[in-house]
Tab-separated table of C-alpha atoms in Angstrom:
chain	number	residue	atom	x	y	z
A	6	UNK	CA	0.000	0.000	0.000
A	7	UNK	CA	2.478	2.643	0.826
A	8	UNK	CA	4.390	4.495	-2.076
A	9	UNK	CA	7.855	5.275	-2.415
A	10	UNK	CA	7.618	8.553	-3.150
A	11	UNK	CA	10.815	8.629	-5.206
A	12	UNK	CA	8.872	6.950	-7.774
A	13	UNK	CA	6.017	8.431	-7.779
A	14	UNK	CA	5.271	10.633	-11.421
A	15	UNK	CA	5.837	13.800	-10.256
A	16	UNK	CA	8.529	16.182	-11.296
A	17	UNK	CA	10.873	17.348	-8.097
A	18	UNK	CA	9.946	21.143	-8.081
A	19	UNK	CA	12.008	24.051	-6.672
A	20	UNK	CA	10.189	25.530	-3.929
A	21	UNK	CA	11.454	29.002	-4.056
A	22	UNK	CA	10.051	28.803	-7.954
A	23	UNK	CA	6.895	28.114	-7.017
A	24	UNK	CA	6.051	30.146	-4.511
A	25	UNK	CA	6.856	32.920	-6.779
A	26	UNK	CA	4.959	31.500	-9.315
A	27	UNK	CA	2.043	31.392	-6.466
A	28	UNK	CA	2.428	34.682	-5.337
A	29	UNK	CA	2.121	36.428	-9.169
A	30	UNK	CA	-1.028	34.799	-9.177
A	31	UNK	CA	-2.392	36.745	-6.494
A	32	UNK	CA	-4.505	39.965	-7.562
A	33	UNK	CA	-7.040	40.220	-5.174
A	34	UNK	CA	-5.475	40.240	-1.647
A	35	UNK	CA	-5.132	37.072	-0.403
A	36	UNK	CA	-3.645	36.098	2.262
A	37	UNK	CA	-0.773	33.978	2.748
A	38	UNK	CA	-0.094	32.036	5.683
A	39	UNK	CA	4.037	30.799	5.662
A	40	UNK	CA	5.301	27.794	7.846
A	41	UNK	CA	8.293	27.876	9.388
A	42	UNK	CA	11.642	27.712	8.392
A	43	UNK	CA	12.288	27.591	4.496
A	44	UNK	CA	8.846	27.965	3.366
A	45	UNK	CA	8.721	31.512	5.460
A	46	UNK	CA	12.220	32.210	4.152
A	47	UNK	CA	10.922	31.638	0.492
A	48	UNK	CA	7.672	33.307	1.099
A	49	UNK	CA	9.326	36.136	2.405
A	50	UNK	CA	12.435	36.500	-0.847
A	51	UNK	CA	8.865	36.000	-2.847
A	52	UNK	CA	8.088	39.579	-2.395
A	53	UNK	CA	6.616	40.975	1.281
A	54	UNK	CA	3.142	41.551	1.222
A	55	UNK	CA	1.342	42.891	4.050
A	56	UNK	CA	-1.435	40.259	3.361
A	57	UNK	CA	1.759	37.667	4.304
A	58	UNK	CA	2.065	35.966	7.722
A	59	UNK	CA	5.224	35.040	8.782
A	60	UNK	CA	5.333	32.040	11.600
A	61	UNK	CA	8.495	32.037	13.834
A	62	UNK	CA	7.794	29.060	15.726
A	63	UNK	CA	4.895	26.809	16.467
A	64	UNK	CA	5.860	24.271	13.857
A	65	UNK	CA	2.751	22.156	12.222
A	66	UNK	CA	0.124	25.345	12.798
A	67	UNK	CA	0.143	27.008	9.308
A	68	UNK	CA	-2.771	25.392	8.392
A	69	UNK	CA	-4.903	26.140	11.854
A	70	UNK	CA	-3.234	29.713	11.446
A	71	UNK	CA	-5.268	29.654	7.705
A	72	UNK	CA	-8.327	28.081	8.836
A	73	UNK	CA	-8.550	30.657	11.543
A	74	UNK	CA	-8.060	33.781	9.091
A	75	UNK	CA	-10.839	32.209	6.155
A	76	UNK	CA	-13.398	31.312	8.951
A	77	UNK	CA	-12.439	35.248	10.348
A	78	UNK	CA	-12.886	36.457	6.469
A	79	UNK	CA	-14.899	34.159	4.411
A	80	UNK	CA	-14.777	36.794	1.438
A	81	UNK	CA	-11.404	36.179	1.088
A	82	UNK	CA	-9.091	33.643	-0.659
A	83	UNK	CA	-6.832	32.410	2.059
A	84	UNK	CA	-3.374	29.984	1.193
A	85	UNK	CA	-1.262	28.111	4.008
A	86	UNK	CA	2.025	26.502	2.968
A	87	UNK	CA	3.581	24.287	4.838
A	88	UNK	CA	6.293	21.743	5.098
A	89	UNK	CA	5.897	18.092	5.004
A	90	UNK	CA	7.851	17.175	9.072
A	91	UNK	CA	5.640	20.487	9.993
A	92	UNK	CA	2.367	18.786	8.614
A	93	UNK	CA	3.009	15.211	10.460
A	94	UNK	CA	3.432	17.228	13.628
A	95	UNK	CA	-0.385	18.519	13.385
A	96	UNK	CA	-2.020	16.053	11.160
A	97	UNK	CA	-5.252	16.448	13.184
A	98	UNK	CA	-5.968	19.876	11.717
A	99	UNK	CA	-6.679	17.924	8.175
A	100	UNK	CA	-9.903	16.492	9.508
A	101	UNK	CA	-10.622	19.582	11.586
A	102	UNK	CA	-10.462	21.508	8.388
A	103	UNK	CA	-12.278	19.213	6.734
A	104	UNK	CA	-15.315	19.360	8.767
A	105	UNK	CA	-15.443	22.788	8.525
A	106	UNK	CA	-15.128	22.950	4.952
A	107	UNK	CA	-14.236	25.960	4.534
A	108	UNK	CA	-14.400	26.999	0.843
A	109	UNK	CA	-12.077	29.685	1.056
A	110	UNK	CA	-8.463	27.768	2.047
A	111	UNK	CA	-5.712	26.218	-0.390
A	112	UNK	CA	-3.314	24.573	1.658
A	113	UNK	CA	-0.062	23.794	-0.201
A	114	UNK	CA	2.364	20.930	0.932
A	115	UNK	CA	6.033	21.151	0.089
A	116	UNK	CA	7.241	17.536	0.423
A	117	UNK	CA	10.920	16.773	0.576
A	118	UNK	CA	11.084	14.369	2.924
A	119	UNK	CA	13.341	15.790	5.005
A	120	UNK	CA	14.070	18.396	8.060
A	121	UNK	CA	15.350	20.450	5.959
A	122	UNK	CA	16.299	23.542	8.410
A	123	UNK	CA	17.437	20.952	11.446
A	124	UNK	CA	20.299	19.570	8.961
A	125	UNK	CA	18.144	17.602	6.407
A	126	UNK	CA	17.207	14.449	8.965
A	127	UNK	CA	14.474	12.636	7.149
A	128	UNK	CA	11.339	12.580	8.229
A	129	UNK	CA	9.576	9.325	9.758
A	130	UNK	CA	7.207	9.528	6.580
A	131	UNK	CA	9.778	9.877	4.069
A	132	UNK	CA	9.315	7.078	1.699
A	133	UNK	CA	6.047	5.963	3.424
A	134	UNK	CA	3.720	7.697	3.766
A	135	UNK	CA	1.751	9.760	1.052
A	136	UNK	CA	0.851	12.951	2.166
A	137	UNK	CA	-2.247	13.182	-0.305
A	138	UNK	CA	-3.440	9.784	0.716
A	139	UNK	CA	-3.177	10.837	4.113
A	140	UNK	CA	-5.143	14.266	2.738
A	141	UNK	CA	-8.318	12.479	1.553
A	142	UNK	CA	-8.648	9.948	4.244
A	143	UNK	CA	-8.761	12.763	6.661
A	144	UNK	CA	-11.705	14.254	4.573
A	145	UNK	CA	-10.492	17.067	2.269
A	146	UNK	CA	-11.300	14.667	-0.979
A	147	UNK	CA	-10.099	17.722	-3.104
A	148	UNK	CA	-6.166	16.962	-2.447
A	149	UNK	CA	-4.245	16.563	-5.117
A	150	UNK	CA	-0.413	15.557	-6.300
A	151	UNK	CA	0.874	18.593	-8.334
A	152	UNK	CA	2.937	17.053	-11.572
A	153	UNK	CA	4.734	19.705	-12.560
A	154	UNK	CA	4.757	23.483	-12.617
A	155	UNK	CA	2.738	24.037	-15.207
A	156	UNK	CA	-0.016	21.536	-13.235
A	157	UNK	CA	0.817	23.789	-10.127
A	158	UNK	CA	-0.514	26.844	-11.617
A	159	UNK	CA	-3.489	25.019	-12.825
A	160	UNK	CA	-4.616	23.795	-9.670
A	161	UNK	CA	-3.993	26.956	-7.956
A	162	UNK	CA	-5.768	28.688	-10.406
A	163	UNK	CA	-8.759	26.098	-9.553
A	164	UNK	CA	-8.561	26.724	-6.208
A	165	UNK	CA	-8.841	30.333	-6.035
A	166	UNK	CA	-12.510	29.866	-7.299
A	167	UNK	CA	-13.346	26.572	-5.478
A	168	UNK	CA	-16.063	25.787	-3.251
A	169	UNK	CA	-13.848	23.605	-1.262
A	170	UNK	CA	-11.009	23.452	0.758
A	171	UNK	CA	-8.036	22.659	-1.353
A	172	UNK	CA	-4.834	20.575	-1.007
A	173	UNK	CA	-2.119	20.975	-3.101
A	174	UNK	CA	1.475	18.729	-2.564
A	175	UNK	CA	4.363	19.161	-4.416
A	176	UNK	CA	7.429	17.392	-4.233
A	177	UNK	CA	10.626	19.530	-3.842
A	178	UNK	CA	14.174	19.816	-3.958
A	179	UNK	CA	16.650	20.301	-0.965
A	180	UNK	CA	17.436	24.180	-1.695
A	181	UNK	CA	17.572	26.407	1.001
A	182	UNK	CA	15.380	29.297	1.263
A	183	UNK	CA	16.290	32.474	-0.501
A	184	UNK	CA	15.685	34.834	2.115
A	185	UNK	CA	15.538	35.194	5.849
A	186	UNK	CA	12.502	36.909	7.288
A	187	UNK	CA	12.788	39.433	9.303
A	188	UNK	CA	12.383	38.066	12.878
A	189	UNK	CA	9.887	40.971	14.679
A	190	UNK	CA	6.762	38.671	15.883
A	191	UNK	CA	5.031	41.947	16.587
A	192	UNK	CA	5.261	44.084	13.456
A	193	UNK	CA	4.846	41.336	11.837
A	194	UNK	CA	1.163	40.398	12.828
A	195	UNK	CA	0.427	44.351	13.432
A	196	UNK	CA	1.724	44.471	9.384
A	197	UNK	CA	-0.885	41.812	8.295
A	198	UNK	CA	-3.850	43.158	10.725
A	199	UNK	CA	-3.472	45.985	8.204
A	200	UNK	CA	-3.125	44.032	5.263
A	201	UNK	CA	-6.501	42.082	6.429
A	202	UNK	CA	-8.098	45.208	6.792
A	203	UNK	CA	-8.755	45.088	10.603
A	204	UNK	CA	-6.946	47.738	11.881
A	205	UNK	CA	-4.804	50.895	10.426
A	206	UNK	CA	-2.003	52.481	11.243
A	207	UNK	CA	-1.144	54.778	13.856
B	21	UNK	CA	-18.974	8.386	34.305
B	22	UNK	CA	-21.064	10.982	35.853
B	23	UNK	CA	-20.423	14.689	36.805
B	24	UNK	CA	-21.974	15.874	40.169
B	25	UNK	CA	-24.599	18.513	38.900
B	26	UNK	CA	-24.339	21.639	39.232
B	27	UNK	CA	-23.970	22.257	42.905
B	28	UNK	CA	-25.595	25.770	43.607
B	29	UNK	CA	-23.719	28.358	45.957
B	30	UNK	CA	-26.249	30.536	47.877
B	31	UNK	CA	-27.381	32.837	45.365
B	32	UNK	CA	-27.057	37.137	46.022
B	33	UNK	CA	-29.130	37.462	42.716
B	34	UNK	CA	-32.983	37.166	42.321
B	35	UNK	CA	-33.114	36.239	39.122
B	36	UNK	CA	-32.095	32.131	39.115
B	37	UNK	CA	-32.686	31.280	36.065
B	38	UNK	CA	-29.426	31.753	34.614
B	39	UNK	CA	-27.359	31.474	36.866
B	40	UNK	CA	-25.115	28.406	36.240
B	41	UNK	CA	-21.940	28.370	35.441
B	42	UNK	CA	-22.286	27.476	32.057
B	43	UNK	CA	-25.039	29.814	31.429
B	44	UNK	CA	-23.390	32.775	33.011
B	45	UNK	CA	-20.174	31.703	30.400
B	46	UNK	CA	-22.490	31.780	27.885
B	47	UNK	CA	-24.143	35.097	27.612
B	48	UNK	CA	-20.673	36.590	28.985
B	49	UNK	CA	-18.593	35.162	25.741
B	50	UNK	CA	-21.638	36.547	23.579
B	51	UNK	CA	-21.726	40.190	25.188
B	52	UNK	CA	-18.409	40.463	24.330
B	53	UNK	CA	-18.907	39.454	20.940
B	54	UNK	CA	-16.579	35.950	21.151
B	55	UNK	CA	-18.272	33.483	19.330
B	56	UNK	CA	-15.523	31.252	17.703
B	57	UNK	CA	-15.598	28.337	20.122
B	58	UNK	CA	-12.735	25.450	19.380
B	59	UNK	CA	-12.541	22.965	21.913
B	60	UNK	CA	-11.252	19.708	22.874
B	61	UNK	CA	-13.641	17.983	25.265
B	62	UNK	CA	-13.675	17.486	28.903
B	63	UNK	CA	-16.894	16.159	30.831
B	64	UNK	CA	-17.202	18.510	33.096
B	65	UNK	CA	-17.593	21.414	30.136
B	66	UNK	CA	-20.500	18.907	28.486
B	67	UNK	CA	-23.282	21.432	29.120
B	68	UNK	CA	-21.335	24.732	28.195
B	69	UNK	CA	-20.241	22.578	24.987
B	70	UNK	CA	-23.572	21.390	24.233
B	71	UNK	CA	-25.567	25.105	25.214
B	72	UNK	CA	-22.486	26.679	22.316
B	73	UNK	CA	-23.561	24.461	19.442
B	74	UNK	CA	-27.452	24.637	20.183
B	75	UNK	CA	-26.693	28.820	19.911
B	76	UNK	CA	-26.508	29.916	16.540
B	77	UNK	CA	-24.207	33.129	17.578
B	78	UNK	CA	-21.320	31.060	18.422
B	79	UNK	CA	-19.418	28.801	15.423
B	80	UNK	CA	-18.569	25.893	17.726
B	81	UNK	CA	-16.661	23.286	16.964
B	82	UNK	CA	-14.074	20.226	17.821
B	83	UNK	CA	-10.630	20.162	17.187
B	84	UNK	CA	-7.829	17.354	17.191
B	85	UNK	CA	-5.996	18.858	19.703
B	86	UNK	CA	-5.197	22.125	21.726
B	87	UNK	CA	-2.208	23.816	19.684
B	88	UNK	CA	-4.090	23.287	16.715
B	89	UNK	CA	-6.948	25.618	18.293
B	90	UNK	CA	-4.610	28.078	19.821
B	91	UNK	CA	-3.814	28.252	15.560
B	92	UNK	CA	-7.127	28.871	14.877
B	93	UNK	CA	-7.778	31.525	17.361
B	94	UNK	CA	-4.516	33.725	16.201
B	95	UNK	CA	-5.540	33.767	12.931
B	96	UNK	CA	-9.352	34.551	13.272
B	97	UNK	CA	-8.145	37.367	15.857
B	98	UNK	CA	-5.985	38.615	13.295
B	99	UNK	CA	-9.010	38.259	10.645
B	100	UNK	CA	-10.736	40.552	13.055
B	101	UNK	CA	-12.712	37.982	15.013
B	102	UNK	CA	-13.182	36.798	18.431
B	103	UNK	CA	-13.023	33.342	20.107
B	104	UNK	CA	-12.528	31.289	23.463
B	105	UNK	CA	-10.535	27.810	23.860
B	106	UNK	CA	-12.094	25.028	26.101
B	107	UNK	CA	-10.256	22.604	27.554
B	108	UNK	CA	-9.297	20.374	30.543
B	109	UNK	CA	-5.744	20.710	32.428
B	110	UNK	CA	-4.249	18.437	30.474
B	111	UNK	CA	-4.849	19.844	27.373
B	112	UNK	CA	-3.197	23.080	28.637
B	113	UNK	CA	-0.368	21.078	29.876
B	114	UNK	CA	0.247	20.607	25.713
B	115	UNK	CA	0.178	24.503	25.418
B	116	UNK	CA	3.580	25.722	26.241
B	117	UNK	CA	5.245	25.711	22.823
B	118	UNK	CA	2.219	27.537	21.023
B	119	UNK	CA	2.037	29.710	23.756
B	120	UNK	CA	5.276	30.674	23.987
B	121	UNK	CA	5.782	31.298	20.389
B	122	UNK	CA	2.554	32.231	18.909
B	123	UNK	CA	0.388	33.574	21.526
B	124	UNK	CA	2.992	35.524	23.535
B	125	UNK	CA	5.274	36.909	21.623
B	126	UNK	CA	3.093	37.942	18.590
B	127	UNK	CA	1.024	39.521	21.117
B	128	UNK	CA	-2.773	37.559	20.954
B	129	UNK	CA	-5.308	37.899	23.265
B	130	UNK	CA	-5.988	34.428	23.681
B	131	UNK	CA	-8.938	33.516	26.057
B	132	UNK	CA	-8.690	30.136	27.445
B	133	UNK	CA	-10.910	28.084	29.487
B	134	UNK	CA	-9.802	25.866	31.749
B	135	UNK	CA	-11.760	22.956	32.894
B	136	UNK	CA	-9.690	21.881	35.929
B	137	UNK	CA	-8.728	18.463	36.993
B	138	UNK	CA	-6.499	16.795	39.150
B	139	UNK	CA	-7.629	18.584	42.384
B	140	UNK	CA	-10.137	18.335	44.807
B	141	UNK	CA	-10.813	14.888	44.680
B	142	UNK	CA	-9.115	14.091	41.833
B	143	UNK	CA	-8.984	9.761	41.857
B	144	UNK	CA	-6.601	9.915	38.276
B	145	UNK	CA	-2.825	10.176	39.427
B	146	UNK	CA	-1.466	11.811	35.995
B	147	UNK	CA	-4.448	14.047	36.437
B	148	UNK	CA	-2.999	15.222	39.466
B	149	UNK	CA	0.544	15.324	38.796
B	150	UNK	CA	-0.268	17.244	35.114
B	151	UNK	CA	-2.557	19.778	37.263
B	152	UNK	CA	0.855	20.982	39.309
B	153	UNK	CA	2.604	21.754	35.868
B	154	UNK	CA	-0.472	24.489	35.052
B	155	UNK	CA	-0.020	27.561	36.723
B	156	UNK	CA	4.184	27.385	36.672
B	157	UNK	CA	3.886	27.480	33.209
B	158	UNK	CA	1.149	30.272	33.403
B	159	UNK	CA	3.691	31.971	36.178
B	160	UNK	CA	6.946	31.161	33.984
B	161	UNK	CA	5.306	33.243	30.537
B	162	UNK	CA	4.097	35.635	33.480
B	163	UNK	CA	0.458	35.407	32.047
B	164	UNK	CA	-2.739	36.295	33.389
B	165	UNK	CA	-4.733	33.718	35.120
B	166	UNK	CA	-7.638	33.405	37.661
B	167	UNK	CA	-9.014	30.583	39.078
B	168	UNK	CA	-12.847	30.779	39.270
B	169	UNK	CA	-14.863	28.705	42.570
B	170	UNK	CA	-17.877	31.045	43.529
B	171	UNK	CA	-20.422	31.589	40.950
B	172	UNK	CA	-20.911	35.205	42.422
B	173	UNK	CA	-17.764	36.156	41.122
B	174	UNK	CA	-17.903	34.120	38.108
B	175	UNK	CA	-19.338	36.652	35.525
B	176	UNK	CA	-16.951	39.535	36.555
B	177	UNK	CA	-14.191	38.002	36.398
B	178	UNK	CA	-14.719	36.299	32.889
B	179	UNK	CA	-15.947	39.487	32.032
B	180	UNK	CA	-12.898	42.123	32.792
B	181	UNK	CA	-10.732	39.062	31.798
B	182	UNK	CA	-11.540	38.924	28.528
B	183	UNK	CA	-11.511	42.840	28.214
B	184	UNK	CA	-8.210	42.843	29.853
B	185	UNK	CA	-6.930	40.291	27.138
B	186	UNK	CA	-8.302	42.426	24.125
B	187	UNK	CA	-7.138	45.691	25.085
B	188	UNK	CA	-3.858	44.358	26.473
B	189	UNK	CA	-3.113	42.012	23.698
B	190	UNK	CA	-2.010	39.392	25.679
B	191	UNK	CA	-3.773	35.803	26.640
B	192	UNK	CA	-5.566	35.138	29.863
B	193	UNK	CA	-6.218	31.817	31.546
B	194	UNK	CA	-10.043	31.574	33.448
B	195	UNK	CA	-9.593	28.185	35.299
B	196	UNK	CA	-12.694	26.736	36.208
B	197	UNK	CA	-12.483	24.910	39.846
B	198	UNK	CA	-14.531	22.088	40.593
B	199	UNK	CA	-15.800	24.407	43.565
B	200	UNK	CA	-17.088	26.156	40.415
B	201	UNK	CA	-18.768	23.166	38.484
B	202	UNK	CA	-18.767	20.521	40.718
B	203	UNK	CA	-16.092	18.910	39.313
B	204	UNK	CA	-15.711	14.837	37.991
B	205	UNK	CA	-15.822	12.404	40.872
B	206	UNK	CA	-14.561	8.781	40.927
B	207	UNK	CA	-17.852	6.579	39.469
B	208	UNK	CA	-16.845	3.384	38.614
């Protein structure tokens, strides 16, 4: 039953790429919820955008972050990406999310099997466990293996006008982020209360 | 397992027929507009639970487990809307990370509700041994936290404490004593 995910046909995707790719999608104020580590770092060199949330810590809660933000603002297109060890460490939230079904979340895996940031350890499901499997068992039935790029934009695309929550996994390389975000907890969530619309500034 | 009902504390109020716990939880969390309820469930919070779904104001709802709630909560505060966590002490006792990198230092006026166990009677060893780790950790991240037995001081106190939270930014602990709600007892 379980898939080596070496094998599996998708194309090993750069995650710094697609993020960008992501982010020129977005016209219309969405927000973006980053996990920690490289996926902030890459979110961040993707271009800051005050509708961007940058977690420092509490690894495996991008996607609770997310859910909490669309259920807040159901008029708005909300995306959560997050890492494949941070995703194991909160697997929960996919049936949580699921029950709520909120229409207005994309939730994007990067899968590389590894720890990346902690010096590359692999994770206990690399080579196991499939993350989209694991997806639609937990209830969100519109998860989904990305193939290549050009398949990433595509479901993204989908996603921003679905009626469901969304899953999107990629698989990915073992590049470092490109940036470093800037490490101010405070200004950062003050930043995106602004971006969300819920408060200005002084 | 059974709960001892709602033991009732001599009552200062004429008006009776709100005044339980739960109840007086109820409308509080509503007058101050917090109706995103995530929870993890704990007997003794059964009729507070149960009174949250049946009211249409509040979006209630189960989660997995405690972190992933305090996740929730952040974000719809920072989407511009208001919420409680439920819970019993040892669901808090899986808190400290999340707290001390989410809630704390990014500055969120998490409310939490504690259902408390392992005191008073408590017949479930871990229970007791997980209650002592609860208010160092509330001490050690120098948060606010009351512990709630009279039902005369019940509604104040969850009242200014979730103002205090708001306008202070910063989370706030109501513990919830079994002097409070009568507690679980040892059925078995």
């Amino acid at each position: 039953m379980s898939k080596d995910t070496a094998n599996r046909n998708t194309k090993v995707m750069n995650r710094y790429d697609v993020t960008s790719r992501l982010i020129g999608k977005l016209q219309n104020e969405e927000a973006v919820i980053g996990g920690i580590g490289n996926t902030n770092f890459d979110l961040w060199a993707a271009g800051h955008r005050p509708q961007n949330f940058y977690m420092l810590g509490s690894m495996g809660l991008a996607f609770p972050i997310a859910l909490g933000v669309a259920l807040a603002q159901p008029d708005r297109r909300v995306i959560a990406l997050e890492g494949d060890g941070s995703l194991l460490m909160q697997l929960g939230a996919l049936s949580t999310i699921a029950s709520l079904k909120p229409k207005n979340l994309t939730m994007i895996v990067f899968d590389n099997g590894i720890y990346q940031i902690t010096g590359s350890q692999p994770t206990p499901a690399a080579s196991v466990a499939d993350i989209v499997a694991i997806s639609v068992g937990s209830g969100l039935t519109n998860s989904v293996w990305a193939a290549d790029e050009e398949d990433f934009e595509r479901l993204v695309d989908e996603s921003l006008g679905a009626s469901e929550p969304t899953l999107i996994a990629l698989r990915i390389d073992d590049q470092p982020g490109v940036g470093t975000t800037r490490r101010d907890p405070v200004q950062i969530r003050e930043r995106f209360m602004h971006g969300l619309g819920v408060r200005q500034p002084l | 397992m059974a709960i001892v009902e709602q033991h009732t504390p001599p009552l200062t109020s004429h008006d009776t027929a709100e005044r339980t716990w739960h109840g007086i939880v109820l409308q509080t969390l509503k007058r101050n507009d917090v109706g995103l309820i995530p929870y993890v469930p704990d007997r003794v919070l059964t009729p507070l639970i149960r009174n949250l779904h049946a009211d249409p104001f509040f979006t209630t709802f189960a989660t997995a487990r405690e972190e992933e709630a305090v996740g929730i909560l952040a974000g719809a505060w920072m989407g511009g809307r208001r919420g409680a966590l439920l819970m019993q002490t040892s669901g808090f006792a899986t808190l400290a990370n999340v707290l001390a990198s989410l809630a704390v230092p990014y500055q969120i006026p998490l409310i939490m509700f504690v259902s408390e166990r392992g005191t008073l009677g408590e017949f479930n060893y871990g229970q007791a041994l997980v209650c002592r780790t609860m208010r160092p950790v509330l001490d050690s991240l120098a948060l606010e936290h009351h512990t709630i037995t009279r039902l005369d001081e019940l509604e104040f106190t969850v009242d200014r404490s979730i103002k205090q939270a708001v306008t202070t930014q910063a989370p706030v602990a109501l513990i919830l004593n079994p002097l409070l709600t009568g507690g679980k007892t040892f059925d078995k």
